[in-house]
Amino acid sequence: MSVPGTLDPPRSTAEAGPPAPPRPPVVRAKRLTWRRALRRDWQLYSLALLPLLFFAVFRYLPMIGNVIAFRKFQPGGNPLGEYWVGLRYVEMFLSDSTFWNVFTNTLVLGVLTLVVCFPLPIVLALLFNELSSRRLKRFVQSVSYLPHFLSVVIIAAMVMQLLSVDGTVNQLVRAFGGEPIPFLQQPEWFRTIYVSSEAWQTVGWGTILYLAALTTIDSDLYEAARIDGASRWRQTWHVTLPGIRPTMVTLLILNIGTFMAVGFEKILLLYNPLTYPTGDVISTYLFRMGVLSNSFSYAAAIGLFEAVIGLTLVLTANLIARRAVGTSLW
Amino acid sequence: MTVEGKPLPVVRRRRGLKVTRGYRVFQAVNAVVLTVVVIVTLYPFVNVVARSFSQEAYIRAGQVNLVPRGFNLSTYKLVMADDMFWANYRNTVFYTVVATAVAIVLTTCYAYVLSKKQLRGRSALVGIAVFTMFFSGGLIPNYILVTSLGLKNSVWAIALPNAISVFNLLVMKAFFESMPVELEEAAAVDGLDTYRILWRIVLPLSKAMIATMVLFYAVAFWNSWFSAFLYMDQSDLFPVTVYLRNLIAGATGAGSVGAADADLQTAANIQAVTIVLTVVPILLVYPFVQRYFVSGVMLGAVKG
């Protein structure tokens, strides 16, 4: 899941525009050439140097590093590969049956996560909002955020303890007369385990932005709705939900963008060869191929494929959202 | 958790509606649902604490749920007597401090620059950062990069590649943008240059924001394990998260926790104890910091 609450950054980009905003600061609106900008703001630019170096080296260089998907790379050799091999690695994974298996798993887990973990915070936020006692509301919220602060290693460890043969879940199974189930060894359980632990961890934190959005809804709207005879349920439907729609759309787009990168770290911690049939996803497969088996170029090709799909999904979702509901990230 | 008995008068006032029967039913259902949410959220914590104080035999028999059975502290003593555990714990503290310091400096500098609306090329600078939220080089090129830069087995492998979180950057940028421009203009008139304005005027006024950012980053670095898992080969360099990871994975990963411990590693309450000890710092600060996190995230959101 994405970090909840990634605002809509680029809008400010647009409003900043190059220089010359025509209205208030008329004095300053004179054409600002680069030379003059540099002379005036060189100290500001100098502050940006180290961060820019960071982005160049640790964000953009790896993007360029993806050329090894098309070049033969040897560990210890040239970081950008030895010679061109064209689409050889792409063809390799397209004809790799494991790849198609992990591709399917990625889609299934991604869709399940989206379907379960996207609406839950909305529902929970609405429920919080209906709590009459402020104290109680604060308490429930605080508790619900808690899992967000845990390391994924801790989450995985807790999941394993709860689901172990002697764990709580199996005690319940036994209490209802069932045979204990080795959940973590059975591929048919992996998706349920992954999605529910994801929900457990993210749902409370996910409500924050919706609660913030709820406070911004104009109370006159409720009054007007009431005068029109709207029941509480109708008020929710016609006032509250439209009020938080921009937040919903923004978060949906962001979730769709991280869709392909489904919880890599958690899966890596939770899966095992027995659960590969449902648990292995693109990112874990490329981790094994690249880092563990040293097939760097092959893994890079898969990674690039995954990243391109992710980018395409965000762009498409953003476009659709802008056309359909007029809210978008940029 | 006495949800049901909560006052109705408040309800009556809300939205000026008289309380209908249906709404009261809804309130009761709501209370029940939220109680369940609270229980489900807290149960794993209680369970792991109970296990950590129990005797292995009771755990194996599946008899430990909410209350420890066969109370003992011996596992705590055992884990705490493990030099590797403490070495890794110290590593976690060290990595967190260094990485957070680097991250704060870089993020603050860039966020401040981005908050200056009159700056030429600002939109490009924002774009450079934001684009990386949607497209990244991926695991393999990053791995090759960090390896070829020779950062393996050093704190820099953790600190540098994650030095700026774009999300935090945008939250901070929004904060700086919300500061009154007049203050800085006045300082400029008084002859302060940009560095001094930042250092003497802006930063002292941003203590709360910076504290929030320190928390954001510190929690993230405290919890992180994957960078260390990838780039550290020696077990005495691991953070405690990797120590725990190796416990739950039966020490099959990179590096090994030492063969002598092998039979201990599967022990359920060693795991439980390690979990508890790793979580304790977070749980201790949680009540105090939670509020900052929430307002930090909201700040980013409301700005829109």
XYZ file of C-alpha atoms in Angstrom:
634
model
C 0.000 0.000 0.000
C 1.144 3.481 -0.582
C 1.936 5.908 2.129
C -1.408 7.397 2.870
C -1.646 11.006 2.188
C 0.480 11.939 -0.617
C -1.147 15.227 -1.319
C -1.265 16.357 -4.845
C 2.150 17.716 -5.321
C 2.353 18.716 -8.910
C -0.568 21.054 -8.682
C 1.693 23.491 -6.926
C 4.086 22.967 -9.780
C 1.509 24.263 -12.122
C 0.598 27.270 -10.056
C 4.245 28.166 -9.628
C 4.787 28.200 -13.340
C 7.876 29.854 -14.647
C 8.160 33.422 -13.391
C 5.823 36.316 -14.190
C 2.522 35.741 -12.420
C 0.612 38.667 -13.899
C -1.363 39.788 -10.872
C -0.229 41.056 -7.483
C 3.560 41.309 -7.363
C 3.665 43.582 -10.347
C 7.033 44.947 -9.425
C 8.723 41.613 -9.428
C 7.015 40.347 -12.514
C 9.701 41.718 -14.793
C 11.251 39.022 -16.888
C 13.605 37.035 -14.728
C 16.403 35.655 -16.817
C 18.401 32.699 -15.604
C 21.399 34.897 -15.111
C 19.520 37.306 -12.909
C 17.809 34.472 -11.063
C 21.149 32.886 -10.347
C 22.669 36.117 -9.166
C 19.756 36.837 -6.890
C 19.061 33.335 -5.574
C 22.399 31.588 -5.789
C 22.296 30.830 -2.103
C 18.972 29.084 -2.471
C 20.234 27.104 -5.439
C 23.305 26.126 -3.475
C 21.079 24.612 -0.806
C 19.542 22.429 -3.483
C 22.865 21.017 -4.627
C 23.267 18.143 -2.189
C 19.650 17.025 -2.509
C 19.966 17.187 -6.285
C 23.097 15.095 -6.072
C 21.096 12.607 -4.029
C 18.347 12.430 -6.635
C 20.847 12.173 -9.466
C 22.876 9.386 -7.894
C 20.325 7.351 -5.995
C 17.190 7.866 -8.035
C 18.040 8.738 -11.624
C 21.275 6.808 -12.015
C 19.482 3.535 -11.199
C 16.906 4.410 -13.856
C 19.755 4.662 -16.335
C 21.199 1.532 -14.772
C 18.212 -0.284 -16.207
C 20.088 -0.451 -19.506
C 21.590 -3.641 -18.160
C 18.227 -5.142 -19.004
C 19.433 -4.863 -22.603
C 23.087 -5.504 -21.996
C 25.048 -8.433 -20.711
C 26.038 -7.680 -17.134
C 28.702 -9.481 -15.195
C 29.044 -9.049 -11.445
C 32.165 -7.054 -10.752
C 32.296 -5.865 -14.340
C 31.067 -2.637 -15.873
C 28.009 -1.516 -13.861
C 26.264 -0.658 -17.118
C 26.959 -4.033 -18.691
C 29.483 -5.363 -21.161
C 27.737 -5.432 -24.526
C 24.296 -5.077 -26.055
C 22.065 -8.101 -26.290
C 18.911 -6.359 -27.434
C 15.643 -7.762 -26.180
C 17.099 -11.119 -25.288
C 16.204 -10.856 -21.586
C 12.735 -9.558 -22.323
C 12.103 -12.521 -24.607
C 13.546 -14.755 -21.926
C 11.065 -13.731 -19.275
C 8.155 -13.615 -21.683
C 8.763 -17.271 -22.415
C 9.459 -18.147 -18.798
C 6.557 -20.030 -17.255
C 7.562 -18.998 -13.725
C 7.383 -15.403 -14.835
C 3.783 -15.795 -15.929
C 2.965 -17.479 -12.665
C 4.430 -14.655 -10.607
C 2.820 -12.133 -12.917
C -0.591 -13.648 -12.219
C 0.131 -13.759 -8.507
C 1.089 -10.103 -8.589
C -2.143 -9.174 -10.289
C -4.271 -11.263 -7.953
C -2.606 -9.983 -4.797
C -2.645 -6.435 -6.130
C -6.339 -6.537 -6.957
C -7.257 -8.225 -3.676
C -5.248 -5.699 -1.688
C -6.821 -2.822 -3.558
C -10.336 -4.165 -3.183
C -9.960 -4.860 0.528
C -7.538 -2.222 1.744
C -8.795 0.762 -0.195
C -12.424 0.947 1.021
C -11.807 -0.163 4.612
C -10.276 3.127 5.803
C -13.211 5.015 4.329
C -15.710 2.864 6.168
C -13.711 3.069 9.365
C -13.379 6.832 9.105
C -17.136 7.162 8.701
C -17.675 4.951 11.733
C -15.176 6.974 13.777
C -16.983 10.075 12.718
C -20.244 8.820 14.147
C -18.769 8.191 17.578
C -20.312 10.632 19.962
C -17.679 10.588 22.670
C -14.540 12.478 21.739
C -12.462 10.649 24.300
C -13.549 7.307 23.000
C -12.989 8.401 19.435
C -9.455 9.428 20.213
C -8.783 6.171 22.002
C -10.070 3.985 19.184
C -8.127 5.995 16.636
C -4.892 5.804 18.592
C -5.219 2.067 18.877
C -5.983 1.695 15.195
C -2.841 3.594 14.138
C -0.575 1.454 16.261
C 0.260 -1.331 13.793
C 1.472 1.262 11.314
C 4.478 1.983 13.511
C 5.766 -1.558 13.504
C 8.489 -2.942 11.345
C 7.333 -5.330 8.699
C 9.646 -7.874 10.327
C 7.639 -7.615 13.529
C 4.398 -7.946 11.605
C 5.664 -11.042 9.872
C 6.842 -12.516 13.153
C 3.487 -11.859 14.788
C 1.633 -13.353 11.845
C 3.773 -16.456 12.097
C 3.156 -16.795 15.812
C -0.586 -16.333 15.526
C -0.817 -18.813 12.664
C 1.599 -21.413 13.936
C 0.243 -24.838 14.738
C 0.137 -23.888 18.419
C -1.036 -20.348 17.733
C -4.281 -18.648 18.608
C -5.945 -19.204 15.272
C -5.383 -22.911 15.389
C -6.677 -23.010 18.938
C -9.881 -21.543 17.623
C -9.906 -24.104 14.853
C -9.468 -26.839 17.425
C -12.118 -25.363 19.660
C -14.541 -25.701 16.778
C -13.484 -29.270 16.335
C -11.213 -28.821 13.345
C -7.767 -30.161 12.685
C -4.966 -27.593 13.094
C -3.982 -26.099 9.751
C -0.375 -25.312 8.887
C -1.442 -21.996 7.364
C 1.985 -20.806 6.332
C 2.751 -23.995 4.464
C -0.368 -24.031 2.380
C -0.485 -22.015 -0.812
C -4.268 -21.682 -0.706
C -3.994 -19.659 2.496
C -1.270 -17.269 1.439
C -3.480 -14.656 -0.178
C -5.851 -14.514 2.756
C -2.963 -14.183 5.179
C -1.256 -11.509 3.171
C -4.323 -9.382 2.551
C -5.668 -9.616 6.077
C -2.347 -8.754 7.672
C -2.053 -5.868 5.245
C -5.488 -4.669 6.250
C -4.655 -5.038 9.927
C -1.566 -2.948 9.498
C -2.792 -0.182 7.223
C -6.468 0.420 7.887
C -6.202 2.687 10.912
C -3.471 4.840 9.485
C -5.413 5.072 6.247
C -8.283 6.776 8.039
C -6.242 9.859 8.933
C -6.640 11.577 5.629
C -10.321 10.799 5.407
C -10.886 12.168 8.885
C -9.028 15.305 7.865
C -11.195 15.564 4.784
C -14.344 15.063 6.863
C -13.551 18.046 9.051
C -13.382 20.299 6.031
C -16.948 19.596 4.939
C -19.092 22.667 5.399
C -21.701 22.072 8.104
C -24.158 24.304 6.213
C -24.395 21.526 3.682
C -25.734 19.180 6.342
C -28.191 21.800 7.454
C -29.409 22.341 3.928
C -29.743 18.595 3.432
C -31.706 18.321 6.636
C -34.065 21.083 5.635
C -34.643 19.167 2.453
C -35.635 16.268 4.667
C -32.584 14.085 4.179
C -32.178 11.276 6.663
C -28.840 10.671 8.265
C -28.071 7.966 5.791
C -28.978 10.254 2.887
C -26.784 12.972 4.362
C -23.888 10.584 4.382
C -24.594 9.561 0.840
C -25.175 13.017 -0.628
C -22.975 15.242 1.504
C -20.276 13.293 3.286
C -19.182 10.984 0.503
C -19.019 13.690 -2.176
C -17.126 15.786 0.370
C -14.332 13.275 0.707
C -14.329 12.301 -2.939
C -11.171 14.227 -3.889
C -9.287 12.436 -1.126
C -10.691 9.106 -2.235
C -9.679 9.664 -5.820
C -6.201 10.858 -4.920
C -5.547 7.851 -2.728
C -7.040 5.498 -5.273
C -4.683 6.771 -7.953
C -1.732 6.397 -5.620
C -2.794 2.885 -4.671
C -3.137 1.949 -8.298
C 0.375 3.260 -8.870
C 1.860 0.933 -6.270
C -0.323 -1.927 -7.374
C 2.467 -3.836 -9.140
C 4.902 -3.460 -6.284
C 2.693 -5.396 -3.855
C 4.258 -5.632 -0.417
C 7.579 -6.990 -1.544
C 9.221 -6.967 1.879
C 6.355 -8.629 3.658
C 5.987 -11.331 1.055
C 9.699 -11.962 1.194
C 9.361 -12.514 4.935
C 6.190 -14.567 4.851
C 6.506 -16.851 1.889
C 8.484 -20.036 1.512
C 9.008 -22.519 -1.294
C 5.794 -24.309 -0.344
C 3.734 -21.173 -0.844
C 5.470 -19.980 -4.012
C 2.515 -21.099 -6.160
C 0.409 -18.241 -4.777
C 2.861 -16.105 -2.846
C 5.671 -15.511 -5.282
C 5.291 -12.128 -7.003
C 7.303 -10.314 -9.641
C 9.434 -8.414 -7.164
C 10.283 -11.444 -5.049
C 11.069 -13.452 -8.156
C 13.395 -10.809 -9.470
C 15.003 -10.573 -6.051
C 15.783 -14.281 -6.142
C 16.906 -14.139 -9.754
C 19.049 -11.060 -9.342
C 20.482 -10.926 -5.887
C 20.481 -14.611 -5.007
C 21.238 -16.166 -8.389
C 23.252 -13.323 -9.893
C 21.160 -13.095 -13.074
C 21.254 -9.337 -12.851
C 20.356 -8.485 -16.414
C 17.452 -10.872 -16.465
C 16.121 -9.542 -13.177
C 16.607 -5.958 -14.299
C 14.531 -6.658 -17.390
C 11.709 -7.966 -15.209
C 12.041 -4.997 -12.866
C 11.911 -2.528 -15.696
C 8.821 -4.222 -17.063
C 7.175 -3.988 -13.652
C 8.109 -0.318 -13.212
C 6.817 0.606 -16.646
C 3.494 -1.072 -15.946
C 3.309 0.789 -12.638
C 3.986 4.125 -14.286
C 1.463 3.426 -17.024
C -1.160 2.533 -14.434
C -0.650 5.788 -12.532
C -0.752 7.881 -15.668
C -3.878 6.142 -16.910
C -5.649 6.303 -13.574
C -4.777 9.956 -13.279
C -6.054 10.705 -16.749
C -9.287 8.827 -16.201
C -9.820 10.500 -12.840
C -9.271 13.929 -14.309
C -11.701 13.304 -17.147
C -14.319 11.520 -15.083
C -14.424 13.300 -11.738
C -12.178 16.288 -12.215
C -9.773 15.307 -9.447
C -6.262 14.224 -10.243
C -2.750 14.217 -8.951
C -1.683 16.693 -11.622
C -13.792 0.084 26.017
C -17.095 0.782 27.701
C -18.483 1.811 24.417
C -22.171 1.280 24.958
C -22.659 3.453 27.990
C -21.535 6.636 26.327
C -23.633 9.743 26.667
C -26.522 10.318 24.369
C -27.023 14.041 24.994
C -24.050 14.778 22.793
C -25.647 12.751 20.086
C -28.789 14.761 20.336
C -26.953 17.934 19.623
C -25.055 16.619 16.638
C -26.476 17.815 13.395
C -29.436 19.050 15.413
C -31.386 15.891 14.726
C -33.498 14.217 17.282
C -32.219 10.749 17.800
C -34.247 8.336 15.802
C -34.588 4.734 16.767
C -32.699 3.600 13.706
C -29.814 5.850 14.560
C -29.626 4.461 18.052
C -29.434 0.972 16.665
C -26.719 2.143 14.343
C -24.809 3.669 17.242
C -24.930 0.419 19.135
C -23.774 -1.558 16.115
C -21.053 0.993 15.511
C -19.858 0.662 19.084
C -19.715 -3.084 18.754
C -17.850 -2.924 15.443
C -15.282 -0.495 16.797
C -14.816 -2.560 19.929
C -14.049 -5.516 17.719
C -11.584 -3.384 15.766
C -9.824 -2.407 18.989
C -9.667 -5.993 20.201
C -8.420 -7.347 16.894
C -5.766 -4.646 16.722
C -4.506 -5.159 20.236
C -4.750 -8.929 20.467
C -1.495 -9.761 18.644
C 0.394 -7.462 20.992
C -1.089 -8.979 24.111
C -0.512 -12.437 22.747
C 3.131 -11.867 21.981
C 3.740 -10.408 25.441
C 1.991 -13.372 27.017
C 4.135 -15.769 25.029
C 7.305 -13.965 25.944
C 6.698 -14.606 29.653
C 5.490 -18.168 29.240
C 7.218 -21.482 29.300
C 7.908 -23.079 25.991
C 5.939 -26.196 26.883
C 2.708 -24.260 27.365
C 3.236 -22.461 24.073
C 3.821 -25.733 22.301
C 0.657 -27.101 23.828
C -1.216 -24.105 22.473
C -2.288 -22.822 25.848
C -1.004 -19.274 25.773
C -3.395 -16.597 24.633
C -3.939 -13.550 26.782
C -2.169 -14.511 29.972
C 1.324 -15.969 30.389
C 1.404 -19.599 31.481
C 4.315 -20.853 33.536
C 5.549 -17.344 34.142
C 9.282 -16.991 33.760
C 11.859 -14.389 32.931
C 14.526 -16.854 31.879
C 14.023 -16.266 28.181
C 14.475 -12.551 28.669
C 17.691 -13.275 30.519
C 18.771 -15.623 27.764
C 18.139 -13.159 24.956
C 19.618 -10.263 26.853
C 22.708 -12.275 27.607
C 23.288 -12.735 23.897
C 26.051 -10.359 22.885
C 24.911 -10.449 19.288
C 21.482 -9.244 20.225
C 22.904 -6.216 22.010
C 25.431 -5.535 19.274
C 22.605 -5.516 16.768
C 20.477 -3.378 19.003
C 23.274 -0.823 19.210
C 23.614 -0.979 15.434
C 19.947 -0.142 15.077
C 20.368 2.911 17.289
C 23.491 3.995 15.444
C 22.018 3.503 11.960
C 18.854 5.299 12.963
C 20.724 8.306 14.315
C 23.081 8.676 11.366
C 20.478 8.052 8.689
C 17.966 10.377 10.320
C 20.530 13.164 10.609
C 21.464 12.896 6.947
C 17.835 12.711 5.921
C 16.821 15.745 7.959
C 19.562 17.952 6.562
C 18.883 17.040 2.942
C 15.120 17.140 3.248
C 15.088 20.482 5.040
C 17.406 22.113 2.510
C 15.436 20.933 -0.467
C 12.025 21.588 1.054
C 13.081 25.123 1.886
C 14.247 25.761 -1.649
C 11.038 24.301 -3.082
C 8.924 26.511 -0.857
C 10.237 29.679 -2.492
C 7.585 30.480 -5.033
C 9.575 33.138 -6.832
C 12.456 30.800 -7.540
C 13.188 30.290 -11.188
C 13.083 26.622 -12.160
C 11.166 25.673 -9.050
C 8.651 23.567 -10.904
C 11.472 21.574 -12.452
C 12.992 21.023 -9.019
C 9.640 19.792 -7.693
C 9.180 17.600 -10.741
C 12.568 15.954 -10.290
C 11.524 14.823 -6.841
C 7.927 13.903 -7.572
C 8.705 11.818 -10.626
C 10.670 9.413 -8.446
C 7.471 8.625 -6.560
C 6.031 7.014 -9.647
C 9.022 5.547 -11.361
C 12.118 4.078 -9.836
C 15.210 2.333 -11.028
C 14.226 -0.833 -9.273
C 15.937 -3.262 -7.008
C 18.648 -4.569 -9.284
C 20.163 -1.299 -10.549
C 20.053 0.030 -6.991
C 21.829 -3.032 -5.732
C 24.506 -2.724 -8.367
C 24.881 0.975 -7.635
C 25.319 0.593 -3.895
C 27.688 -2.304 -4.403
C 29.823 -0.510 -6.961
C 29.988 2.610 -4.809
C 31.579 0.399 -2.184
C 28.952 1.181 0.426
C 28.486 -2.421 1.454
C 28.881 -3.126 5.142
C 28.669 0.506 6.084
C 25.965 2.673 7.557
C 25.948 4.665 4.319
C 24.303 1.790 2.488
C 21.294 2.451 4.713
C 21.500 6.212 5.076
C 22.327 7.475 1.604
C 19.929 5.627 -0.717
C 16.989 6.648 1.485
C 18.117 10.122 2.395
C 15.044 11.902 1.072
C 11.531 10.588 1.284
C 9.533 12.559 -1.256
C 6.460 12.307 0.900
C 8.229 13.943 3.849
C 9.728 16.473 1.510
C 6.307 17.562 0.312
C 4.926 17.784 3.837
C 7.816 19.994 4.834
C 7.526 22.110 1.712
C 3.866 22.711 2.520
C 4.870 23.769 6.004
C 7.477 26.263 4.814
C 5.029 27.656 2.299
C 2.576 28.338 5.096
C 5.036 30.562 6.959
C 4.446 34.293 6.664
C 6.590 35.750 3.907
C 6.864 39.071 5.731
C 9.139 37.597 8.382
C 11.759 36.610 5.906
C 11.370 39.806 3.940
C 11.954 41.808 7.094
C 15.035 39.741 7.857
C 16.293 40.316 4.339
C 15.805 44.038 4.732
C 17.850 43.823 7.901
C 20.636 42.426 5.807
C 20.486 38.703 6.508
C 21.379 36.471 3.602
C 19.480 33.300 2.736
C 21.608 31.007 4.867
C 21.185 33.171 7.929
C 17.475 33.619 7.341
C 17.108 29.850 7.183
C 19.295 29.253 10.205
C 18.199 32.076 12.464
C 14.619 32.774 11.481
C 13.044 29.850 9.697
C 14.507 26.869 11.520
C 13.846 28.167 15.039
C 10.233 28.663 14.019
C 10.060 25.186 12.529
C 11.040 23.195 15.593
C 7.736 21.368 15.747
C 7.912 20.492 12.060
C 11.489 19.313 12.317
C 10.652 17.242 15.351
C 7.877 15.611 13.343
C 10.257 14.897 10.502
C 12.819 13.422 12.900
C 10.096 11.103 14.134
C 8.980 10.140 10.636
C 12.481 9.275 9.567
C 13.597 7.743 12.834
C 10.675 5.336 12.947
C 11.240 4.405 9.311
C 14.941 3.741 9.840
C 14.379 1.980 13.139
C 11.964 -0.372 11.425
C 13.908 -0.876 8.230
C 15.595 -4.170 7.591
C 15.888 -4.742 3.878
C 18.835 -2.448 3.120
C 20.795 -3.997 5.927
C 19.739 -7.454 4.827
C 20.988 -6.720 1.312
C 24.153 -4.840 2.032
C 25.510 -6.212 5.296
C 27.422 -9.464 5.163
C 28.559 -9.736 8.746
C 26.175 -10.587 11.514
C 27.782 -8.095 13.889
C 26.696 -5.321 11.522
C 23.041 -6.292 11.416
C 20.362 -4.118 12.944
C 18.070 -5.859 15.358
C 15.359 -6.173 12.723
C 17.618 -8.439 10.698
C 18.450 -10.369 13.864
C 14.754 -10.953 14.324
C 14.272 -11.762 10.678
C 16.936 -14.426 10.906
C 15.262 -15.855 13.970
C 11.941 -16.226 12.226
C 13.506 -17.448 9.021
C 15.522 -20.003 10.925
C 18.705 -18.145 10.056
C 18.653 -19.167 6.448
C 19.359 -15.742 5.053
C 22.525 -13.886 4.278
C 24.944 -14.426 7.089
C 24.204 -16.621 10.034
C 23.605 -15.968 13.663
C 26.011 -18.669 14.703
C 25.566 -22.375 14.628
C 25.574 -22.788 18.406
C 22.303 -20.892 18.599
C 20.727 -23.023 15.936
C 18.454 -25.034 18.169
C 17.396 -21.973 20.096
C 16.227 -20.147 17.048
C 13.048 -21.988 16.507
C 12.015 -21.590 20.099
C 8.739 -19.757 20.151
C 9.359 -17.688 23.169
C 12.772 -16.531 22.087
C 10.996 -15.084 19.103
C 8.371 -13.554 21.321
C 10.947 -12.012 23.621
C 12.885 -10.581 20.712
C 9.722 -9.113 19.247
C 8.839 -7.501 22.547
C 12.301 -6.062 23.047
C 12.343 -4.673 19.520
C 8.927 -3.095 19.805
C 9.311 -1.641 23.291
C 11.046 1.597 22.263
C 8.345 2.330 19.726
C 5.574 1.523 22.155
C 7.177 3.721 24.791
C 7.324 6.784 22.587
C 4.116 6.040 20.747
C 1.679 7.849 23.051
C 3.808 10.972 22.861
C 4.610 11.035 19.187
C 1.451 9.701 17.625
C -0.173 13.125 17.648
C 2.752 14.643 15.715
C 2.557 12.002 13.069
C -1.098 12.510 12.606
C -0.827 16.266 12.349
C 2.130 15.901 10.001
C 0.177 13.719 7.639
C -2.822 15.987 7.874
C -0.696 18.998 7.109
C 0.326 17.343 3.905
C -3.237 16.443 3.105
C -4.994 19.682 3.862
C -2.567 21.622 1.773
C -3.858 19.610 -1.172
